[in-house]
Short mmCIF file of C-alpha atoms in Angstrom, two decimals:
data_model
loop_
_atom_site.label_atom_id
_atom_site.label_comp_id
_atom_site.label_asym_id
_atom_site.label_seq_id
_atom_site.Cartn_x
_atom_site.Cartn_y
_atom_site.Cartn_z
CA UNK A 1 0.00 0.00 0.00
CA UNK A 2 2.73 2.66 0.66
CA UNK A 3 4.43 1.22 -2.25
CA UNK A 4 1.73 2.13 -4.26
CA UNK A 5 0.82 5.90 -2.69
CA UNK A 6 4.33 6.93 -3.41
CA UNK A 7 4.02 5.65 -7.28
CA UNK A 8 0.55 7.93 -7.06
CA UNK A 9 2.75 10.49 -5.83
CA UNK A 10 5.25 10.35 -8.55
CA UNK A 11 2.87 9.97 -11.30
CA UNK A 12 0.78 13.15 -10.13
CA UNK A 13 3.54 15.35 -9.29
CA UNK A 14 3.65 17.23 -12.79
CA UNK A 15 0.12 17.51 -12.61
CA UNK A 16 -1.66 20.87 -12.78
CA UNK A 17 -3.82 20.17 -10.12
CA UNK A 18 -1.02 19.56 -7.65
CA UNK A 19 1.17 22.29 -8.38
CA UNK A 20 1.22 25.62 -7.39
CA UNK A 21 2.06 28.88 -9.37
CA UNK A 22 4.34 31.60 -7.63
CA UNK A 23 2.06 34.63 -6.04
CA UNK A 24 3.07 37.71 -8.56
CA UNK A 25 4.90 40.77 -7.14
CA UNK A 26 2.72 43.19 -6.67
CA UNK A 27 3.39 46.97 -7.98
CA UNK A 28 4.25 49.28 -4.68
CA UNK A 29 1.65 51.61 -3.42
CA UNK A 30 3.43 55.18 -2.70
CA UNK A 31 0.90 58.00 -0.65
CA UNK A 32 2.94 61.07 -2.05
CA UNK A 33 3.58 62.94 0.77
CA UNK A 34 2.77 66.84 -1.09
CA UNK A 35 -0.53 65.07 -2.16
CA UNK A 36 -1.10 63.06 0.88
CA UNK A 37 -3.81 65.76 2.32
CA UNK A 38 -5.96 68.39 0.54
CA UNK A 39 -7.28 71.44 2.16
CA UNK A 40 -10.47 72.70 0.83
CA UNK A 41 -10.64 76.74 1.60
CA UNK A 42 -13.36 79.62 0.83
CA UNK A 43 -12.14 81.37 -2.05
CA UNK A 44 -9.41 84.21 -1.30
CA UNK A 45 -8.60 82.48 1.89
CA UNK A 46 -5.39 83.61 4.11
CA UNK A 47 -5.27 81.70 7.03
CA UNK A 48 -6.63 78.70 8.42
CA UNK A 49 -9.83 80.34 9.39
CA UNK A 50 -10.91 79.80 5.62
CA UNK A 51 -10.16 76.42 6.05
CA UNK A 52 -13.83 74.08 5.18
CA UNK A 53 -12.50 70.82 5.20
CA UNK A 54 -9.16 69.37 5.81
CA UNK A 55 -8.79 65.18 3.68
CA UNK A 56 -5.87 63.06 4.86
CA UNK A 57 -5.29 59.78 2.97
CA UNK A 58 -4.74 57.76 6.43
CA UNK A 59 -4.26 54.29 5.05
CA UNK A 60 -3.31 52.13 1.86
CA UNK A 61 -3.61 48.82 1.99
CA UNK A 62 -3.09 46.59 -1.60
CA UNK A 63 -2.97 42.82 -2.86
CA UNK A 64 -2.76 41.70 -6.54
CA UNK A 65 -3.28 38.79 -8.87
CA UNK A 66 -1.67 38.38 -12.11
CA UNK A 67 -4.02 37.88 -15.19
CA UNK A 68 -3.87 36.41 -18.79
CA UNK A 69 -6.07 38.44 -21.77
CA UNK A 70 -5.77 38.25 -25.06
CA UNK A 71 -2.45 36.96 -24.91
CA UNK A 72 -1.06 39.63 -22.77
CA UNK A 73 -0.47 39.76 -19.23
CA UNK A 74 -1.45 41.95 -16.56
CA UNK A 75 -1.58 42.77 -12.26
CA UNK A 76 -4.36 43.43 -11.25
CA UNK A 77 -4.07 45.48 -7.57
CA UNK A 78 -6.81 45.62 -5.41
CA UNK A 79 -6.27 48.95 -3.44
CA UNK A 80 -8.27 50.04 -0.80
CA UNK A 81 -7.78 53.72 0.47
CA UNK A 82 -9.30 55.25 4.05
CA UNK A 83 -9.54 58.68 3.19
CA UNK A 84 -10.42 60.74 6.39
CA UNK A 85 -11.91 64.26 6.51
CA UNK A 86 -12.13 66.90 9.85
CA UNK A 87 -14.10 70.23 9.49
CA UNK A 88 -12.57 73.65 9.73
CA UNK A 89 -13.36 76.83 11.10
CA UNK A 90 -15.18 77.82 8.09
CA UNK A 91 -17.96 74.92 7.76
CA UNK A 92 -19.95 74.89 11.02
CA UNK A 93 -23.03 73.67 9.77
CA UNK A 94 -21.78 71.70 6.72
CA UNK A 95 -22.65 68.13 6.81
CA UNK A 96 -20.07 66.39 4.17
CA UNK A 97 -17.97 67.03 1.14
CA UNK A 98 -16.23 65.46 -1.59
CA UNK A 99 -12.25 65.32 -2.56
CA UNK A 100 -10.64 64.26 -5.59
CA UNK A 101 -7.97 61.62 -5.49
CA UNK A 102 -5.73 60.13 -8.36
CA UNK A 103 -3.89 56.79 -8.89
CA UNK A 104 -0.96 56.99 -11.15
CA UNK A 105 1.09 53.99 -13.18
CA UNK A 106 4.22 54.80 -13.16
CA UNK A 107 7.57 52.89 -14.40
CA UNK A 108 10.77 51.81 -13.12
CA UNK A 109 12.10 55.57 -14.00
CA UNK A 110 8.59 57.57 -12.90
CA UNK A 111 7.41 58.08 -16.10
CA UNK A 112 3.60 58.34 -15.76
CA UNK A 113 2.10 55.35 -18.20
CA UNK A 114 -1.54 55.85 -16.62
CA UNK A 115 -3.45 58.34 -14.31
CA UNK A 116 -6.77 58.06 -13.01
CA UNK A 117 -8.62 60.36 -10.95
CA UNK A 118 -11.94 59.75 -8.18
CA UNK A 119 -13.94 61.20 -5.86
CA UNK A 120 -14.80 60.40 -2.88
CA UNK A 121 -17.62 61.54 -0.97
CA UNK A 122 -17.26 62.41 3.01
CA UNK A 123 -20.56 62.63 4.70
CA UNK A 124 -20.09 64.65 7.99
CA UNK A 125 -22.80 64.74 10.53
CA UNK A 126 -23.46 68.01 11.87
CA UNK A 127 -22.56 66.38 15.24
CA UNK A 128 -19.51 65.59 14.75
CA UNK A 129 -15.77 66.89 13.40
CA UNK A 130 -14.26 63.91 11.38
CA UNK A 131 -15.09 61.40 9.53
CA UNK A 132 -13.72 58.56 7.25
CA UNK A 133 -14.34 56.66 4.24
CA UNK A 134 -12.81 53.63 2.65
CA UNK A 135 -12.56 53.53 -1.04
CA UNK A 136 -11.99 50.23 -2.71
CA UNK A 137 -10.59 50.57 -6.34
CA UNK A 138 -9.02 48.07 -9.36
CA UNK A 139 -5.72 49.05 -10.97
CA UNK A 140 -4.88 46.96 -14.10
CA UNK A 141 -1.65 47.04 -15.17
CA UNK A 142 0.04 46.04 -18.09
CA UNK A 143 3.08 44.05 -18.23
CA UNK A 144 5.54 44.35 -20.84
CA UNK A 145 8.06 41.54 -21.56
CA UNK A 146 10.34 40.70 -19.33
CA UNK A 147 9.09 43.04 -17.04
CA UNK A 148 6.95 42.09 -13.20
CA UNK A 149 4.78 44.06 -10.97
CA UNK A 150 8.66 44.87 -9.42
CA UNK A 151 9.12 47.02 -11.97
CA UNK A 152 5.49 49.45 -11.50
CA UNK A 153 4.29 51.90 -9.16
CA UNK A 154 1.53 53.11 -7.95
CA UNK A 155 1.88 56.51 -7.16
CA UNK A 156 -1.60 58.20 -4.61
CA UNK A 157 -2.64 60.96 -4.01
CA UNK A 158 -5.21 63.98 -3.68
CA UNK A 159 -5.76 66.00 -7.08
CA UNK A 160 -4.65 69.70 -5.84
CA UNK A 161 -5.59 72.76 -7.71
CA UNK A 162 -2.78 75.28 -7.65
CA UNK A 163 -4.72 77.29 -4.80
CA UNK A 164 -4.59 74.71 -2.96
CA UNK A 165 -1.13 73.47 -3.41
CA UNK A 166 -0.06 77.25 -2.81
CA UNK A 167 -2.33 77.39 0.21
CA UNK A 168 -0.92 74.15 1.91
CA UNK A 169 2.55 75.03 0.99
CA UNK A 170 2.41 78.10 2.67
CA UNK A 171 0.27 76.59 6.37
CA UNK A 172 2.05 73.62 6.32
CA UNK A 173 2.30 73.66 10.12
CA UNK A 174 -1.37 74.70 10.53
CA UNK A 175 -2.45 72.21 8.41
CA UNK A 176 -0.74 68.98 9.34
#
């Protein structure tokens, strides 16, 4: 009887069924820190009393799968982002908002390949100051030949205007 569970053993050992393919590398997830909060401000704003809302991606958490189409092959990341919002001295009686995030491709040098940009909406109570919302996204991305998820980026972050960007840049302190 062992005899013949090892000859099983032998015989099946090739087989599909038995084996098991290597998990793929998965592109790495970088929150850019210049990106990594947005500050939404009445217009002509100064100071941080003009401050509505202040976003913070908090958390980036990723897995991937590698994929087969059409002959070409692909990662596919699951990302899931908790993007977290706090009113500011200018939205008392607001009760949410919405912020504008991106997800960027990039190479082994930073060269942007793909860039996508979402919303997400932030309901805030009226009761309270902060709040938080998960997003849960799909990144495809296309591998070229002899290349791995190794050799990819994700690059995150919130889509600025240059008010804002100028605004943050210059409250940095008050902000963070």
């Amino acid at each position: 009887l062992g005899a013949a569970a090892i000859a099983l053993a032998a015989t099946t050992a090739g087989c599909g069924a038995f084996s098991r393919a290597e998990p793929p590398v998965c592109p790495r997830v970088v929150v850019l820190r210049e990106t990594s909060q947005a500050v939404q401000i009445v217009p002509g704003a100064t100071d941080v009393t003009g401050v509505r809302f202040l976003g913070r991606i908090a958390d980036a958490q990723w897995n991937c799968d590698a994929d087969t189409d059409d002959g070409r092959r692909y990662i596919d990341v699951a990302l899931t982002l908790v993007i977290d919002v706090e009113r500011g001295p200018a939205a008392p009686g607001d009760t949410g908002t919405a912020f504008d995030y991106y997800v960027a491709v990039t190479d082994r040098d930073q060269t942007i390949l793909n860039k996508q940009v979402f919303r997400s909406d932030l309901p805030l109570p009226a009761d309270r100051l902060k709040a938080a919302a998960q997003e849960e996204l799909s990144i495809r991305v296309p591998l070229t030949a002899g290349t791995s998820g190794a050799d990819y980026a994700l690059m995150v972050g919130f889509q600025l205007s240059p008010e804002q960007l100028e605004f943050q840049r210059g409250h940095t302190r008050a902000v963070r």
